[in-house]
mmCIF file of C-alpha atoms and ligand atoms in Angstrom:
data_model
loop_
_atom_site.group_PDB
_atom_site.id
_atom_site.type_symbol
_atom_site.label_atom_id
_atom_site.label_comp_id
_atom_site.label_asym_id
_atom_site.label_seq_id
_atom_site.Cartn_x
_atom_site.Cartn_y
_atom_site.Cartn_z
ATOM 1 C CA MET B 1 9.316 17.559 5.405
ATOM 2 C CA SER B 2 10.752 18.160 1.979
ATOM 3 C CA GLY B 3 10.407 14.689 0.392
ATOM 4 C CA VAL B 4 7.433 13.129 -1.378
ATOM 5 C CA PHE B 5 5.586 10.180 0.135
ATOM 6 C CA ILE B 6 3.642 8.065 -2.368
ATOM 7 C CA THR B 7 1.715 4.898 -1.502
ATOM 8 C CA PHE B 8 0.058 2.251 -3.665
ATOM 9 C CA GLU B 9 -2.993 0.378 -2.452
ATOM 10 C CA GLY B 10 -5.275 -2.232 -3.957
ATOM 11 C CA GLY B 11 -6.480 -5.795 -3.752
ATOM 12 C CA ASP B 12 -4.218 -8.790 -4.212
ATOM 13 C CA GLY B 13 -3.151 -9.086 -7.863
ATOM 14 C CA SER B 14 -4.013 -5.461 -8.688
ATOM 15 C CA GLY B 15 -0.641 -4.873 -10.377
ATOM 16 C CA LYS B 16 0.922 -2.584 -7.739
ATOM 17 C CA THR B 17 4.377 -4.111 -8.136
ATOM 18 C CA THR B 18 4.499 -3.542 -11.906
ATOM 19 C CA GLN B 19 3.466 0.099 -11.539
ATOM 20 C CA ILE B 20 5.889 0.731 -8.682
ATOM 21 C CA MET B 21 8.747 -0.664 -10.762
ATOM 22 C CA ARG B 22 7.797 1.584 -13.682
ATOM 23 C CA LEU B 23 7.581 4.615 -11.448
ATOM 24 C CA ALA B 24 10.948 3.890 -9.848
ATOM 25 C CA SER B 25 12.525 3.469 -13.266
ATOM 26 C CA ALA B 26 10.930 6.693 -14.601
ATOM 27 C CA LEU B 27 12.298 8.577 -11.586
ATOM 28 C CA ARG B 28 15.778 7.122 -12.118
ATOM 29 C CA ASP B 29 15.605 8.292 -15.755
ATOM 30 C CA ILE B 30 15.390 11.875 -14.495
ATOM 31 C CA GLY B 31 18.185 11.426 -11.968
ATOM 32 C CA CYS B 32 16.087 10.776 -8.858
ATOM 33 C CA GLU B 33 16.770 7.594 -6.855
ATOM 34 C CA PRO B 34 13.542 6.780 -5.007
ATOM 35 C CA LEU B 35 13.298 4.693 -1.870
ATOM 36 C CA VAL B 36 11.003 1.750 -2.659
ATOM 37 C CA LEU B 37 9.481 -0.098 0.287
ATOM 38 C CA ARG B 38 6.825 -2.683 0.936
ATOM 39 C CA GLU B 39 4.486 -3.413 3.788
ATOM 40 C CA PRO B 40 4.570 -5.473 5.823
ATOM 41 C CA GLY B 41 8.355 -5.419 5.734
ATOM 42 C CA GLY B 42 11.017 -2.932 4.708
ATOM 43 C CA THR B 43 13.088 -3.338 7.886
ATOM 44 C CA ILE B 44 14.679 -6.398 9.496
ATOM 45 C CA VAL B 45 11.978 -6.332 12.185
ATOM 46 C CA GLY B 46 9.281 -5.790 9.553
ATOM 47 C CA GLU B 47 10.440 -8.679 7.353
ATOM 48 C CA GLY B 48 10.299 -10.933 10.429
ATOM 49 C CA VAL B 49 6.748 -9.756 11.109
ATOM 50 C CA ARG B 50 5.895 -10.351 7.424
ATOM 51 C CA ASP B 51 7.045 -13.977 7.687
ATOM 52 C CA ILE B 52 4.791 -14.491 10.724
ATOM 53 C CA LEU B 53 1.813 -12.897 8.961
ATOM 54 C CA LEU B 54 2.081 -14.804 5.685
ATOM 55 C CA ASP B 55 2.930 -18.215 7.140
ATOM 56 C CA PRO B 56 0.139 -20.667 6.142
ATOM 57 C CA ARG B 57 0.637 -22.459 9.507
ATOM 58 C CA HIS B 58 -0.822 -19.394 11.254
ATOM 59 C CA GLU B 59 -4.323 -20.087 9.945
ATOM 60 C CA GLY B 60 -5.956 -19.219 13.277
ATOM 61 C CA LEU B 61 -4.262 -15.852 13.777
ATOM 62 C CA ASP B 62 -6.583 -13.604 15.749
ATOM 63 C CA ALA B 63 -7.735 -10.483 13.848
ATOM 64 C CA VAL B 64 -6.599 -8.119 16.621
ATOM 65 C CA ALA B 65 -3.219 -9.854 16.870
ATOM 66 C CA GLU B 66 -2.932 -9.572 13.088
ATOM 67 C CA THR B 67 -3.732 -5.853 13.175
ATOM 68 C CA LEU B 68 -1.119 -5.205 15.844
ATOM 69 C CA LEU B 69 1.521 -7.155 13.910
ATOM 70 C CA PHE B 70 0.875 -5.026 10.806
ATOM 71 C CA ALA B 71 1.039 -1.935 13.005
ATOM 72 C CA ALA B 72 4.317 -3.072 14.600
ATOM 73 C CA SER B 73 5.935 -3.497 11.188
ATOM 74 C CA ARG B 74 4.613 -0.078 10.138
ATOM 75 C CA ALA B 75 5.795 1.696 13.291
ATOM 76 C CA GLN B 76 9.335 0.423 12.746
ATOM 77 C CA LEU B 77 9.264 1.351 9.059
ATOM 78 C CA SER B 78 7.808 4.813 9.460
ATOM 79 C CA ALA B 79 10.031 5.815 12.395
ATOM 80 C CA THR B 80 13.351 4.410 11.206
ATOM 81 C CA VAL B 81 13.107 4.542 7.416
ATOM 82 C CA ILE B 82 10.279 6.642 5.925
ATOM 83 C CA ARG B 83 10.440 9.717 8.142
ATOM 84 C CA PRO B 84 14.247 10.078 8.014
ATOM 85 C CA ALA B 85 14.177 9.661 4.206
ATOM 86 C CA LEU B 86 11.463 12.305 3.789
ATOM 87 C CA GLU B 87 13.433 14.646 6.029
ATOM 88 C CA THR B 88 16.356 14.448 3.614
ATOM 89 C CA GLY B 89 14.083 15.213 0.640
ATOM 90 C CA ARG B 90 13.758 11.741 -0.879
ATOM 91 C CA VAL B 91 10.860 10.324 -2.855
ATOM 92 C CA VAL B 92 9.504 7.367 -0.875
ATOM 93 C CA ILE B 93 7.269 4.848 -2.656
ATOM 94 C CA CYS B 94 5.517 2.361 -0.429
ATOM 95 C CA ASP B 95 3.684 -0.763 -1.584
ATOM 96 C CA ARG B 96 0.831 -0.637 0.974
ATOM 97 C CA TYR B 97 0.680 1.487 4.124
ATOM 98 C CA ALA B 98 -1.809 2.335 6.879
ATOM 99 C CA ASP B 99 -4.816 2.336 4.507
ATOM 100 C CA SER B 100 -4.286 -1.402 3.934
ATOM 101 C CA THR B 101 -5.051 -2.062 7.602
ATOM 102 C CA VAL B 102 -8.241 0.002 7.454
ATOM 103 C CA ALA B 103 -9.290 -1.820 4.265
ATOM 104 C CA TYR B 104 -8.316 -5.386 5.231
ATOM 105 C CA GLN B 105 -8.642 -5.541 9.028
ATOM 106 C CA GLY B 106 -11.310 -2.823 9.349
ATOM 107 C CA TYR B 107 -13.629 -3.290 6.363
ATOM 108 C CA GLY B 108 -12.483 -6.826 5.448
ATOM 109 C CA ARG B 109 -12.466 -8.472 8.861
ATOM 110 C CA GLY B 110 -14.971 -6.158 10.479
ATOM 111 C CA LEU B 111 -12.818 -4.701 13.267
ATOM 112 C CA ASP B 112 -13.933 -1.363 14.659
ATOM 113 C CA LEU B 113 -12.852 1.264 12.125
ATOM 114 C CA ALA B 114 -12.161 4.000 14.682
ATOM 115 C CA THR B 115 -9.926 1.664 16.691
ATOM 116 C CA VAL B 116 -8.003 0.573 13.591
ATOM 117 C CA ARG B 117 -7.516 4.207 12.600
ATOM 118 C CA GLY B 118 -6.311 5.023 16.111
ATOM 119 C CA VAL B 119 -3.768 2.184 16.014
ATOM 120 C CA ASN B 120 -2.559 3.449 12.619
ATOM 121 C CA GLU B 121 -2.239 6.982 13.893
ATOM 122 C CA TRP B 122 -0.200 5.735 16.853
ATOM 123 C CA ALA B 123 2.004 3.462 14.723
ATOM 124 C CA THR B 124 2.778 6.145 12.137
ATOM 125 C CA ARG B 125 2.900 9.070 14.592
ATOM 126 C CA GLY B 126 0.470 10.718 12.187
ATOM 127 C CA LEU B 127 2.589 10.362 9.038
ATOM 128 C CA VAL B 128 0.173 10.414 6.077
ATOM 129 C CA PRO B 129 1.167 9.960 2.395
ATOM 130 C CA ASP B 130 1.167 12.946 0.025
ATOM 131 C CA ARG B 131 -0.611 10.844 -2.605
ATOM 132 C CA THR B 132 -2.169 7.390 -2.570
ATOM 133 C CA ILE B 133 -2.873 5.478 -5.761
ATOM 134 C CA LEU B 134 -5.657 2.898 -5.552
ATOM 135 C CA LEU B 135 -5.392 0.268 -8.281
ATOM 136 C CA ASP B 136 -8.982 -0.899 -8.296
ATOM 137 C CA ILE B 137 -9.678 -4.443 -9.400
ATOM 138 C CA ASP B 138 -12.541 -6.901 -9.301
ATOM 139 C CA PRO B 139 -11.545 -9.282 -6.448
ATOM 140 C CA GLY B 140 -12.189 -12.415 -8.552
ATOM 141 C CA GLU B 141 -9.730 -11.289 -11.225
ATOM 142 C CA GLY B 142 -7.159 -10.255 -8.650
ATOM 143 C CA ILE B 143 -7.080 -13.607 -6.883
ATOM 144 C CA ALA B 144 -6.725 -15.416 -10.231
ATOM 145 C CA ALA B 145 -3.837 -13.103 -11.175
ATOM 146 C CA ALA B 146 -2.074 -13.784 -7.883
ATOM 147 C CA ALA B 147 -1.295 -17.447 -8.758
ATOM 148 C CA PRO B 148 -3.778 -19.398 -6.574
ATOM 149 C CA ALA B 149 -1.568 -22.493 -6.518
ATOM 150 C CA GLU B 150 0.978 -20.620 -4.408
ATOM 151 C CA ALA B 151 -1.506 -18.503 -2.510
ATOM 152 C CA ASP B 152 -0.362 -17.443 0.954
ATOM 153 C CA ARG B 153 -2.609 -17.499 4.003
ATOM 154 C CA LEU B 154 -4.112 -14.072 3.360
ATOM 155 C CA GLU B 155 -4.762 -14.692 -0.332
ATOM 156 C CA ARG B 156 -6.793 -17.765 0.512
ATOM 157 C CA GLU B 157 -9.404 -15.765 2.413
ATOM 158 C CA GLU B 158 -12.820 -15.995 0.853
ATOM 159 C CA LEU B 159 -13.865 -13.730 -1.945
ATOM 160 C CA ALA B 160 -16.473 -12.051 0.263
ATOM 161 C CA VAL B 161 -13.738 -10.567 2.424
ATOM 162 C CA HIS B 162 -12.004 -9.254 -0.682
ATOM 163 C CA ALA B 163 -15.222 -7.679 -1.912
ATOM 164 C CA ARG B 164 -15.514 -5.806 1.404
ATOM 165 C CA VAL B 165 -11.882 -4.752 1.143
ATOM 166 C CA ARG B 166 -12.526 -3.292 -2.303
ATOM 167 C CA ALA B 167 -15.636 -1.430 -1.146
ATOM 168 C CA GLY B 168 -13.666 -0.143 1.856
ATOM 169 C CA TYR B 169 -10.885 1.178 -0.321
ATOM 170 C CA LEU B 170 -13.371 2.989 -2.556
ATOM 171 C CA GLU B 171 -14.983 4.538 0.509
ATOM 172 C CA LEU B 172 -11.605 5.702 1.831
ATOM 173 C CA ALA B 173 -10.820 7.253 -1.550
ATOM 174 C CA ARG B 174 -14.182 9.033 -1.676
ATOM 175 C CA ALA B 175 -13.686 10.441 1.811
ATOM 176 C CA GLU B 176 -10.280 11.952 1.043
ATOM 177 C CA PRO B 177 -10.242 12.907 -2.653
ATOM 178 C CA ALA B 178 -7.286 15.298 -2.322
ATOM 179 C CA ARG B 179 -4.976 12.437 -1.376
ATOM 180 C CA TRP B 180 -6.379 9.457 -3.310
ATOM 181 C CA VAL B 181 -6.490 8.741 -7.023
ATOM 182 C CA VAL B 182 -8.489 5.689 -8.117
ATOM 183 C CA ILE B 183 -7.227 3.947 -11.256
ATOM 184 C CA GLU B 184 -9.110 1.081 -12.809
ATOM 185 C CA ARG B 185 -7.253 -1.982 -13.862
ATOM 186 C CA ASP B 186 -6.612 -1.989 -17.571
ATOM 187 C CA ARG B 187 -3.599 -2.793 -19.733
ATOM 188 C CA ALA B 188 -0.400 -2.103 -17.767
ATOM 189 C CA ASP B 189 0.596 0.661 -20.245
ATOM 190 C CA ALA B 190 -2.700 2.511 -19.869
ATOM 191 C CA VAL B 191 -2.514 2.196 -16.086
ATOM 192 C CA TRP B 192 1.007 3.614 -16.138
ATOM 193 C CA GLY B 193 -0.194 6.685 -18.060
ATOM 194 C CA SER B 194 -2.810 7.293 -15.367
ATOM 195 C CA VAL B 195 -0.318 6.721 -12.547
ATOM 196 C CA ARG B 196 2.111 9.213 -14.086
ATOM 197 C CA ALA B 197 -0.621 11.831 -14.489
ATOM 198 C CA ALA B 198 -1.858 11.265 -10.923
ATOM 199 C CA LEU B 199 1.607 11.796 -9.479
ATOM 200 C CA ALA B 200 2.637 14.787 -11.599
ATOM 201 C CA PRO B 201 1.349 17.457 -9.165
ATOM 202 C CA VAL B 202 3.081 16.087 -6.047
ATOM 203 C CA LEU B 203 6.313 15.394 -7.932
ATOM 204 C CA GLU B 204 6.297 18.866 -9.477
ATOM 205 C CA ARG B 205 6.111 20.374 -6.027
ATOM 206 C CA ALA B 206 9.483 18.691 -5.414
ATOM 207 C CA GLY B 207 10.818 19.979 -8.743
ATOM 208 C CA LEU B 208 10.481 16.594 -10.515
ATOM 209 C CA ARG B 209 8.891 16.141 -13.941
ATOM 210 C CA LEU B 210 8.636 12.624 -15.396
ATOM 211 C CA GLU B 211 9.357 12.180 -19.100
ATOM 212 C CA GLN B 212 6.454 11.166 -21.354
HETATM 213 P P1 TMP Y 301 0.994 -8.000 -0.726
HETATM 214 O O1 TMP Y 301 0.367 -9.193 -1.380
HETATM 215 O O2 TMP Y 301 0.635 -6.704 -1.349
HETATM 216 O O3 TMP Y 301 2.468 -8.160 -0.453
HETATM 217 O O4 TMP Y 301 0.306 -7.891 0.729
HETATM 218 C C1 TMP Y 301 0.344 -8.939 1.602
HETATM 219 C C2 TMP Y 301 -1.015 -9.230 2.181
HETATM 220 O O5 TMP Y 301 -1.155 -8.541 3.421
HETATM 221 C C3 TMP Y 301 -2.188 -8.811 1.327
HETATM 222 O O6 TMP Y 301 -3.123 -9.892 1.292
HETATM 223 C C4 TMP Y 301 -2.808 -7.672 2.077
HETATM 224 C C5 TMP Y 301 -2.443 -7.948 3.496
HETATM 225 N N1 TMP Y 301 -2.341 -6.762 4.375
HETATM 226 C C6 TMP Y 301 -3.300 -6.592 5.366
HETATM 227 O O7 TMP Y 301 -4.219 -7.409 5.497
HETATM 228 N N2 TMP Y 301 -3.184 -5.510 6.193
HETATM 229 C C7 TMP Y 301 -2.162 -4.610 6.108
HETATM 230 O O8 TMP Y 301 -2.092 -3.656 6.889
HETATM 231 C C8 TMP Y 301 -1.164 -4.809 5.065
HETATM 232 C C9 TMP Y 301 -0.021 -3.857 4.938
HETATM 233 C C10 TMP Y 301 -1.301 -5.888 4.241
#
């Protein structure tokens, strides 16, 4: 496939949205219109699944049911949107992808990691990002940044779960250093400099060079 597939991962409140907006704008400045997506969501089916997942009334949602809902949204997104876009050479930027399920449902909720990976593999038909940026943040700070007064069901989970999610992400990044780049939370400008540097090699392969 000739496109570039970039994903952003990190705890709640890690600043993914800000960095994705900067990246999209930097790409537009050089004449490239990226496809920006978010998970869960990005398709009509996926947005419906997102509403189910984030609804505070679904407090008792079973962890396996939750995993399969995330996977259903992802299957629809990867088959009908991401893959076709990559085939036509587009840059696809996704706010969360399969690694989120390993981090949150696997490490965070303690579901069997091999099973979660297998579900991901099935849902994505093996489509793996070219580069994944992990915006690493202390879970306490992240929850505070994510406006606790309006916290959705998932954001209200205890801090212990979030600490496991963070450790899980760092383990994933260590296991696959060619794909992951870990960036520590700092001022948004400094983070953007690191994001740009981390993406330069994969963008250059597609003939794209971001301006300084
Ligand atoms: P967001 O806050 O980045 O939009 O993500 C929504 C929430 O969904 C966030 O708490 C992380 C969680 N999530 C999972 O638990 N598993 C997944 O596979 C995905 C994509 C998100």
